[in-house]
PDB file of C-alpha atoms in Angstrom:
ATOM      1  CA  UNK A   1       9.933 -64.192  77.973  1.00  0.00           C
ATOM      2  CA  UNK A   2       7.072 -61.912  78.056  1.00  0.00           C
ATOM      3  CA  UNK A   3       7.358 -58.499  77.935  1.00  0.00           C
ATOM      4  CA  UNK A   4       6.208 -57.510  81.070  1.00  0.00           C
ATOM      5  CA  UNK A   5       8.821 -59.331  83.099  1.00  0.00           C
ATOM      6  CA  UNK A   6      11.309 -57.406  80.900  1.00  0.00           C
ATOM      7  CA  UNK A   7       9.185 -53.839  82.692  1.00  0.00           C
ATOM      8  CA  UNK A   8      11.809 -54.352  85.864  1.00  0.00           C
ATOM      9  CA  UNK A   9      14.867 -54.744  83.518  1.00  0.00           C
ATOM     10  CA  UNK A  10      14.047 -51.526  81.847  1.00  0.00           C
ATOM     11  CA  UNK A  11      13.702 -49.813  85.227  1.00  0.00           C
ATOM     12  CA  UNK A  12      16.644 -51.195  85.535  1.00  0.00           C
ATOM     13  CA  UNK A  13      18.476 -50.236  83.419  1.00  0.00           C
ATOM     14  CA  UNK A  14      16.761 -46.143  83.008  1.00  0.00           C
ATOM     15  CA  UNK A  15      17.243 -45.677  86.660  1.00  0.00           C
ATOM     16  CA  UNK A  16      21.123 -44.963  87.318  1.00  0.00           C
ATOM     17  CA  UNK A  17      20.828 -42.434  84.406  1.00  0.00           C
ATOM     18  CA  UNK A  18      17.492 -40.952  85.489  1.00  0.00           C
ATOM     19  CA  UNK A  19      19.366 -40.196  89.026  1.00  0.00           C
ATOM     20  CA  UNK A  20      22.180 -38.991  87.086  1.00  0.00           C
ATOM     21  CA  UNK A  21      20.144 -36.580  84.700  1.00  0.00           C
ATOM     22  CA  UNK A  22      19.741 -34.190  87.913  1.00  0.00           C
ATOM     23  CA  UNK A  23      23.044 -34.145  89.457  1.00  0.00           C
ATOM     24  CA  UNK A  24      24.735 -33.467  86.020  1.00  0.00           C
ATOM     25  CA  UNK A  25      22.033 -33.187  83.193  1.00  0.00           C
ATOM     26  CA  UNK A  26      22.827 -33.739  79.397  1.00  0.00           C
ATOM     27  CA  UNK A  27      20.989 -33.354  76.333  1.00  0.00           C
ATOM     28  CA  UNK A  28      21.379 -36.977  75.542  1.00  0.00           C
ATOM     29  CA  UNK A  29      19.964 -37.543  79.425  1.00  0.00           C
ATOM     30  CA  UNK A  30      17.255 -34.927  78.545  1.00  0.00           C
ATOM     31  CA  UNK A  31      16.260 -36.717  75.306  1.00  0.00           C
ATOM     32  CA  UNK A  32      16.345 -39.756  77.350  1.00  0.00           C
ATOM     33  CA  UNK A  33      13.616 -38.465  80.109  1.00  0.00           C
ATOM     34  CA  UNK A  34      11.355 -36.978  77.706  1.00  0.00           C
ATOM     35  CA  UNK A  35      11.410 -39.902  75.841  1.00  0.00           C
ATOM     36  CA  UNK A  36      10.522 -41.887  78.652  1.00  0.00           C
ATOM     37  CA  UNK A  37       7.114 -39.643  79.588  1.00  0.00           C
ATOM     38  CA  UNK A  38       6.379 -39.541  76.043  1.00  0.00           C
ATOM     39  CA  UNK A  39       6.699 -43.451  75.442  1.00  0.00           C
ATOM     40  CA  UNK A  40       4.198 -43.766  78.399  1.00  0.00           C
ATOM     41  CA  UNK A  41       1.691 -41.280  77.369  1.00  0.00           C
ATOM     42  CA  UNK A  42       1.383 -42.873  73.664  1.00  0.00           C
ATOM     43  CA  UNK A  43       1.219 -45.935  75.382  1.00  0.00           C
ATOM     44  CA  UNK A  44      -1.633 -45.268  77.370  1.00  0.00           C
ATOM     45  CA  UNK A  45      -3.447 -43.359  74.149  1.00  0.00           C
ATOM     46  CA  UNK A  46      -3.467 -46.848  72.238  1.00  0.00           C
ATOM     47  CA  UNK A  47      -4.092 -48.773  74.694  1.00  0.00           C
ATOM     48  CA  UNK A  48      -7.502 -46.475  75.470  1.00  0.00           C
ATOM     49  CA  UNK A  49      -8.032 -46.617  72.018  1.00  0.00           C
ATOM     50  CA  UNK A  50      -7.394 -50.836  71.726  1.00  0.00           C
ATOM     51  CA  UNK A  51      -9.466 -51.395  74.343  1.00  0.00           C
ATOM     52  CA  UNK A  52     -12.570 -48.994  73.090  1.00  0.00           C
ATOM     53  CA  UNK A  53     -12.578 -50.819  69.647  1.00  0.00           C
ATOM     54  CA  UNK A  54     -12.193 -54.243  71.377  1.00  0.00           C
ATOM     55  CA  UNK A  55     -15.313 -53.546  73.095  1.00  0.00           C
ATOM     56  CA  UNK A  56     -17.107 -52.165  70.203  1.00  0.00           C
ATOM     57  CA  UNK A  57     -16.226 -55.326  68.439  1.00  0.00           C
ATOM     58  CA  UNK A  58     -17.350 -57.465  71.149  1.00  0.00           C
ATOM     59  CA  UNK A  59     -20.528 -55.437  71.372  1.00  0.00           C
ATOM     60  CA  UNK A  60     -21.311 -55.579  67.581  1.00  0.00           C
ATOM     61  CA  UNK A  61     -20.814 -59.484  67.989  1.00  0.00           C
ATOM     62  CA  UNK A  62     -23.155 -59.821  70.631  1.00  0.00           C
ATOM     63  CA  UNK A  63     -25.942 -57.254  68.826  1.00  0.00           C
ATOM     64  CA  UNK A  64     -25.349 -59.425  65.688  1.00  0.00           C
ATOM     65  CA  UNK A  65     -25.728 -62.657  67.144  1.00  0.00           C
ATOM     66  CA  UNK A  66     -28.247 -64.570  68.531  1.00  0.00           C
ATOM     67  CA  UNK A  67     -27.693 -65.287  72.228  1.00  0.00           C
ATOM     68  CA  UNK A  68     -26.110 -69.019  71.995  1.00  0.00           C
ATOM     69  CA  UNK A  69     -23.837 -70.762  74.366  1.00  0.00           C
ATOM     70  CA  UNK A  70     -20.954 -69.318  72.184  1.00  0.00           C
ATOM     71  CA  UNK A  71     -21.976 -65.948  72.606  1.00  0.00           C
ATOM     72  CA  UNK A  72     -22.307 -66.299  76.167  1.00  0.00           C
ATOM     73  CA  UNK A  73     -18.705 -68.040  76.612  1.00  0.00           C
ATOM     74  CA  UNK A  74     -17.094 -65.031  74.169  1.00  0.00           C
ATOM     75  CA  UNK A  75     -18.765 -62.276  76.321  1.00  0.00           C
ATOM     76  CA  UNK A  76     -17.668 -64.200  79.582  1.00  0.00           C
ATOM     77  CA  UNK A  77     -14.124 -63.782  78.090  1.00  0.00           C
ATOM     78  CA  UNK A  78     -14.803 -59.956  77.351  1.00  0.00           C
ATOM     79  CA  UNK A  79     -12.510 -58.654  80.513  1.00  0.00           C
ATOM     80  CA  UNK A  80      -9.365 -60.783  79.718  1.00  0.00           C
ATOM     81  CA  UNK A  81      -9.736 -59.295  76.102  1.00  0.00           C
ATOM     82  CA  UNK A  82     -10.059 -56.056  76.762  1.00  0.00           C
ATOM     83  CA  UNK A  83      -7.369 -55.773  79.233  1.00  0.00           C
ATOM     84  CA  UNK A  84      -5.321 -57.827  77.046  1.00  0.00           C
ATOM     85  CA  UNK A  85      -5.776 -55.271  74.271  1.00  0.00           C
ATOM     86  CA  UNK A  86      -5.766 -52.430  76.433  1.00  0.00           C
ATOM     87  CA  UNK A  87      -1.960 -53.485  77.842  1.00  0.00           C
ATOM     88  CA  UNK A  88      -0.466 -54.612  74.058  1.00  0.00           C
ATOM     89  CA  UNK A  89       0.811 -50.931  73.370  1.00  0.00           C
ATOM     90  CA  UNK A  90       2.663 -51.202  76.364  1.00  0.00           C
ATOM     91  CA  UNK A  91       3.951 -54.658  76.177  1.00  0.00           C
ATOM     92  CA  UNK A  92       5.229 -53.740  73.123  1.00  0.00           C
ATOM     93  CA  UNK A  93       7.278 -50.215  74.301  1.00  0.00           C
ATOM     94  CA  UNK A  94       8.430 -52.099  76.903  1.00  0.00           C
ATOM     95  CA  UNK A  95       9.825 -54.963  75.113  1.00  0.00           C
ATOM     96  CA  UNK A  96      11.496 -52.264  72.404  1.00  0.00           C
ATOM     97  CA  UNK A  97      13.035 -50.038  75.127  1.00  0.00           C
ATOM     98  CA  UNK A  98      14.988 -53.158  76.914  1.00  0.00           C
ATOM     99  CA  UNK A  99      16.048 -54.006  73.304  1.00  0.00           C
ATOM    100  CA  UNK A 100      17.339 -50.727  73.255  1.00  0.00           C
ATOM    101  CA  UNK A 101      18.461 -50.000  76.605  1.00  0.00           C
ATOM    102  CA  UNK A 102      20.725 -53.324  76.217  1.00  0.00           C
ATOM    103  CA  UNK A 103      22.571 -52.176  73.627  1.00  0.00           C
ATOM    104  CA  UNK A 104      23.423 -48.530  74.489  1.00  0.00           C
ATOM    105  CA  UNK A 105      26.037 -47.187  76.105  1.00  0.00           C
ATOM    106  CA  UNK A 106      25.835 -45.450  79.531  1.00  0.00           C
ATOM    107  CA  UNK A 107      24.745 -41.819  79.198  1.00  0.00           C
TER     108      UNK A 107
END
């Protein structure tokens, strides 16, 4: 399955104790929400980061190499790589926190 069709699992699964953290808030539920922003915001740093060295790659390639049909059909594909590098990070948080949020126990 990939990882993004787990994303509505996880909400899933974080939202009864996200509603739950401010009608009676716990450390553990505490933890819980911080960890959530913070998964989010690290997520977002690599994938900036992923997608700023994809394109410098894909820019070094196309300085380096003469302009042939192969070049041309690479660079065409540029987008779809850079997105797909840019969204990795989070394809792999998400796929970690249903892993996790499976197999804990209600907070």
């Amino acid at each position: 399955m990939h990882s993004f069709m787990l994303a509505p699992a996880v909400f899933a699964m974080r939202w009864p104790d996200l509603m739950m953290s401010m009608v009676e808030p716990t450390p553990r539920r505490q933890r819980e929400n911080e960890r959530m922003v913070s998964e989010k915001v690290n997520a977002v740093q690599e994938g900036v980061m992923a997608a700023g060295q994809t394109m410098m790659a894909l820019s070094a390639e196309a300085m380096l190499s003469w302009w042939s049909p192969a070049t041309a059909q690479r660079l065409m594909q540029a987008p779809a790589l850079v997105a797909e590098a840019a969204l990795m990070p989070a394809a792999r948080s998400v796929s970690a926190n249903a892993k996790r949020l499976s197999r804990q126990r209600p907070l």
